[in-house]
Amino acid sequence: MFQAAWLEQPSHRAISRDYLPADLAPHLKATGIDRTVFVQTQHDLAENRWVLGLADGQDFIAGVVGWIDLASPECEEQLLEFRKHPKACGIRHVTHDEPDVDFIVRPEVLRGLKTLEKHRVPFDLLFFIEHLPHAATVADHCPELPLVIDHLAKPKIKARSMADWEPHFRAAAKRPNVYCKLSGMVTEADWQHWKAADLKPYVDVALECFGPERLMFGTDWPVCELAGSYEEVYGAMDELLGGLSGPERERIFGGTAQEFYGLRV
């Protein structure tokens, strides 16, 4: 299968194994979720082909966010090949693993993002806090490109810090083509002792900035299992969004993703 280098870290070996659709299905049933989107983990076109093949046999995989080499002269060719599959719905690059903090705003990468914009293919922004100022830059450069910030750009929840995250997060939210995933928070909290209340300040800011119309729920499964089960992550978000109306909750738990990725469900 495909193995990310960071899984070899001692702290991550608990999830250093293969995860297949059959592993996910019981969690979906337990939480009443009927569709999901796979998001890439590797900078490898072969992963696209493999996961799209898995998606062919699983109705609950509604979409696949894959990878292409944004800096390559063959970027558009790779994109068009990926998009031949009806479940191909977006592109992501693991930006936070790039040695260059300014990778996403390199001229050749911005050209690749303009290619996504041309074809109206959404892009996932996988950032750490230090990359977050670039969200507004990319959004301004590609105003017709739907963008989504994964994992709220990984704020320092365990340290209860917001100062270096919130201003740039709010700036990104002012761009109407930027969305945000309520995902990946438990692994930024205290893995052993987190509770929903620890996530609340960050969720509240996201709700204020983006509103339900530009927020979508995600579990970051199986990475979330370092800190909590799929069911625990879902339960925490269900609790934190308990004060919203039914239509607002439906938007965050499905409608936003369906619209953003153009899912055929």
Coordinates of C-alpha atoms in Angstrom, one line a residue:
M1 CA 0.0 0.0 0.0
F2 CA 1.1 3.6 0.4
Q3 CA 3.0 4.7 3.5
A4 CA 3.6 8.3 4.7
A5 CA 7.0 8.9 6.2
W6 CA 5.5 10.6 9.3
L7 CA 3.8 7.3 10.3
E8 CA 7.2 6.0 11.2
Q9 CA 7.5 8.5 14.1
P10 CA 7.1 6.6 17.4
S11 CA 4.1 8.7 18.4
H12 CA 2.2 7.7 15.2
R13 CA 2.9 4.0 15.0
A14 CA -0.4 3.2 16.5
I15 CA -2.0 4.0 13.1
S16 CA 0.8 2.8 10.9
R17 CA -1.2 0.1 9.1
D18 CA -3.5 -0.2 6.1
Y19 CA -7.0 1.3 6.4
L20 CA -9.5 0.2 3.9
P21 CA -13.2 0.9 3.2
A22 CA -14.2 -2.1 5.3
D23 CA -12.5 -0.5 8.3
L24 CA -14.5 2.7 7.9
A25 CA -17.9 1.2 7.2
P26 CA -18.8 0.4 10.9
H27 CA -18.0 3.9 12.0
L28 CA -20.2 5.4 9.3
K29 CA -23.0 3.1 10.4
A30 CA -22.5 4.0 14.1
T31 CA -22.8 7.7 13.5
G32 CA -25.5 7.6 10.8
I33 CA -23.2 9.1 8.1
D34 CA -24.1 7.7 4.7
R35 CA -21.4 9.3 2.5
T36 CA -17.8 10.2 2.9
V37 CA -15.0 11.8 0.9
F38 CA -11.5 10.4 0.7
V39 CA -8.7 13.0 0.8
Q40 CA -5.2 12.2 -0.5
T41 CA -2.2 11.4 1.7
Q42 CA 0.6 10.9 -0.9
H43 CA 2.2 13.0 -3.7
D44 CA 1.7 10.0 -6.0
L45 CA -0.5 9.7 -9.1
A46 CA -0.7 6.0 -8.4
E47 CA -2.6 6.7 -5.2
N48 CA -5.3 8.5 -7.2
R49 CA -5.8 5.4 -9.4
W50 CA -5.8 3.0 -6.5
V51 CA -8.3 5.0 -4.4
L52 CA -10.6 5.7 -7.4
G53 CA -10.6 1.9 -8.0
L54 CA -11.7 1.4 -4.4
A55 CA -14.4 4.0 -4.8
D56 CA -15.8 2.2 -7.8
G57 CA -17.0 -0.6 -5.4
Q58 CA -18.2 1.5 -2.5
D59 CA -21.3 3.6 -2.7
F60 CA -20.5 5.4 0.5
I61 CA -17.3 6.9 -1.0
A62 CA -19.0 9.9 -2.7
G63 CA -15.8 11.6 -3.8
V64 CA -12.0 11.4 -4.0
V65 CA -9.7 14.4 -3.5
G66 CA -6.5 13.4 -5.3
W67 CA -3.1 14.9 -6.0
I68 CA -1.4 16.3 -9.1
D69 CA 1.9 18.0 -9.5
L70 CA 0.9 21.6 -9.5
A71 CA 4.4 22.8 -10.4
S72 CA 4.7 20.5 -13.4
P73 CA 4.3 21.5 -17.1
E74 CA 2.1 18.3 -17.2
C75 CA -0.2 19.7 -14.5
E76 CA -3.2 20.1 -16.8
E77 CA -2.7 16.7 -18.4
Q78 CA -2.6 15.0 -15.0
L79 CA -5.7 16.9 -13.9
L80 CA -7.7 16.0 -17.0
E81 CA -6.8 12.3 -16.5
F82 CA -7.9 12.4 -12.9
R83 CA -11.1 14.1 -13.7
K84 CA -12.2 11.3 -16.1
H85 CA -13.5 9.4 -13.1
P86 CA -17.0 10.6 -11.9
K87 CA -15.9 10.5 -8.3
A88 CA -12.8 12.7 -8.7
C89 CA -13.9 15.9 -6.9
G90 CA -10.8 17.9 -5.8
I91 CA -7.1 18.2 -5.4
R92 CA -4.8 18.6 -2.4
H93 CA -1.1 19.0 -1.8
V94 CA 0.4 18.3 1.6
T95 CA 1.8 21.8 1.8
H96 CA 2.8 21.7 5.4
D97 CA 5.4 19.1 4.7
E98 CA 7.2 21.2 2.1
P99 CA 10.5 22.6 3.3
D100 CA 9.7 25.9 1.8
V101 CA 7.0 27.7 3.8
D102 CA 6.2 29.8 0.7
F103 CA 5.8 26.7 -1.6
I104 CA 2.1 27.4 -2.3
V105 CA 2.8 30.9 -3.6
R106 CA 5.7 30.0 -5.9
P107 CA 5.0 31.2 -9.4
E108 CA 4.9 27.8 -10.9
V109 CA 2.5 26.5 -8.2
L110 CA 0.2 29.5 -8.6
R111 CA 0.1 28.7 -12.3
G112 CA -1.0 25.2 -11.4
L113 CA -3.7 26.6 -9.1
K114 CA -4.9 28.8 -12.0
T115 CA -5.3 25.5 -14.0
L116 CA -7.5 24.2 -11.2
E117 CA -9.5 27.5 -11.3
K118 CA -9.9 27.2 -15.1
H119 CA -11.5 23.7 -14.7
R120 CA -13.4 24.7 -11.5
V121 CA -11.7 21.9 -9.5
P122 CA -11.7 22.7 -5.7
F123 CA -8.4 22.7 -3.8
D124 CA -7.8 21.7 -0.2
L125 CA -5.3 23.9 1.7
L126 CA -3.4 21.7 4.2
F127 CA -1.6 24.3 6.2
F128 CA 0.1 24.8 9.6
I129 CA -0.3 28.2 11.2
E130 CA 2.8 29.6 9.5
H131 CA 1.3 28.9 6.1
L132 CA -2.1 30.5 6.9
P133 CA -1.3 34.0 5.6
H134 CA -1.0 32.5 2.2
A135 CA -4.6 31.5 2.2
A136 CA -5.7 35.0 1.4
T137 CA -3.0 35.4 -1.2
V138 CA -4.1 32.3 -3.0
A139 CA -7.7 33.3 -2.7
D140 CA -7.0 36.7 -4.2
H141 CA -4.9 35.2 -7.0
C142 CA -7.5 32.7 -7.9
P143 CA -10.8 34.3 -7.0
E144 CA -12.9 31.7 -8.8
L145 CA -11.1 28.7 -7.3
P146 CA -13.0 27.1 -4.4
L147 CA -10.6 26.7 -1.5
V148 CA -11.0 24.9 1.8
I149 CA -8.8 25.2 4.9
D150 CA -8.3 21.7 6.3
H151 CA -8.2 21.2 10.1
L152 CA -8.6 25.0 10.7
A153 CA -4.8 25.2 9.8
K154 CA -4.0 23.3 13.0
P155 CA -4.3 25.9 15.8
K156 CA -2.4 25.2 19.1
I157 CA -5.3 23.8 21.0
K158 CA -3.3 22.0 23.6
A159 CA -1.5 25.2 24.5
R160 CA -4.9 27.1 24.4
S161 CA -3.3 29.6 22.1
M162 CA -5.1 31.6 19.5
A163 CA -3.0 34.8 19.0
D164 CA -0.8 33.6 16.1
W165 CA -3.7 31.8 14.4
E166 CA -6.9 33.9 14.7
P167 CA -5.9 37.1 12.8
H168 CA -4.8 35.1 9.6
F169 CA -7.8 32.8 9.9
R170 CA -10.2 35.7 10.0
A171 CA -8.4 37.3 7.1
A172 CA -8.8 34.1 5.0
A173 CA -12.5 34.0 5.9
K174 CA -13.1 37.4 4.3
R175 CA -12.5 35.8 0.9
P176 CA -15.8 34.4 -0.3
N177 CA -14.1 31.5 -2.1
V178 CA -12.5 30.2 1.1
Y179 CA -14.2 27.5 3.1
C180 CA -13.1 25.6 6.2
K181 CA -13.2 22.1 7.5
L182 CA -14.1 21.5 11.1
S183 CA -11.7 18.6 11.3
G184 CA -8.3 17.5 12.7
M185 CA -8.7 19.3 16.0
V186 CA -8.4 16.4 18.5
T187 CA -4.8 15.7 17.4
E188 CA -3.9 19.3 18.1
A189 CA -5.4 19.0 21.6
D190 CA -4.1 16.9 24.5
W191 CA -4.4 13.4 23.0
Q192 CA -5.1 11.7 26.3
H193 CA -7.3 14.2 28.1
W194 CA -9.1 16.4 25.5
K195 CA -12.8 17.2 25.7
A196 CA -15.2 19.0 23.5
A197 CA -14.9 22.2 25.6
D198 CA -11.2 22.4 24.6
L199 CA -12.3 22.7 20.9
K200 CA -15.1 25.2 21.5
P201 CA -13.1 28.5 21.2
Y202 CA -11.8 27.5 17.8
V203 CA -15.2 26.2 16.6
D204 CA -16.8 29.4 17.8
V205 CA -14.4 31.5 15.8
A206 CA -14.9 29.4 12.7
L207 CA -18.7 29.7 13.1
E208 CA -18.4 33.5 13.4
C209 CA -16.1 33.9 10.5
F210 CA -17.4 31.4 8.0
G211 CA -20.9 30.6 9.1
P212 CA -22.6 27.2 8.4
E213 CA -22.6 28.1 4.6
R214 CA -18.8 27.7 4.4
L215 CA -18.1 25.1 7.0
M216 CA -18.0 21.4 6.6
F217 CA -17.4 18.6 9.2
G218 CA -14.5 16.2 8.8
T219 CA -13.1 13.5 11.1
D220 CA -9.5 13.3 9.8
W221 CA -10.0 9.5 10.2
P222 CA -7.9 7.4 10.7
V223 CA -5.4 10.0 12.0
C224 CA -7.9 11.1 14.6
E225 CA -7.5 7.7 16.2
L226 CA -4.2 8.9 17.8
A227 CA -6.5 11.0 20.1
G228 CA -10.0 9.6 19.8
S229 CA -12.3 7.3 17.8
Y230 CA -14.4 8.3 14.8
E231 CA -17.4 8.2 17.1
E232 CA -15.8 10.4 19.7
V233 CA -14.9 13.0 17.2
Y234 CA -18.4 13.0 15.7
G235 CA -19.9 13.2 19.2
A236 CA -17.8 16.2 20.1
M237 CA -18.8 18.1 17.0
D238 CA -22.4 17.1 17.5
E239 CA -22.3 18.6 21.0
L240 CA -20.5 21.8 19.9
L241 CA -23.0 22.5 17.1
G242 CA -26.0 21.6 19.3
G243 CA -27.2 25.2 19.4
L244 CA -27.5 25.5 15.7
S245 CA -30.8 25.1 13.8
G246 CA -31.5 21.9 11.9
P247 CA -30.8 23.3 8.5
E248 CA -27.5 24.8 9.8
R249 CA -26.4 21.5 11.2
E250 CA -27.4 19.7 7.9
R251 CA -25.3 22.2 6.0
I252 CA -22.1 21.5 8.1
F253 CA -22.6 17.8 8.3
G254 CA -23.2 17.3 4.6
G255 CA -24.6 20.2 2.5
T256 CA -21.5 22.3 2.4
A257 CA -19.3 19.4 1.3
Q258 CA -21.8 18.3 -1.3
E259 CA -21.9 21.8 -2.8
F260 CA -18.1 22.5 -2.5
Y261 CA -17.0 19.2 -4.1
G262 CA -19.9 18.9 -6.5
L263 CA -20.8 15.5 -5.1
R264 CA -23.3 13.3 -7.0
V265 CA -25.3 11.9 -4.1

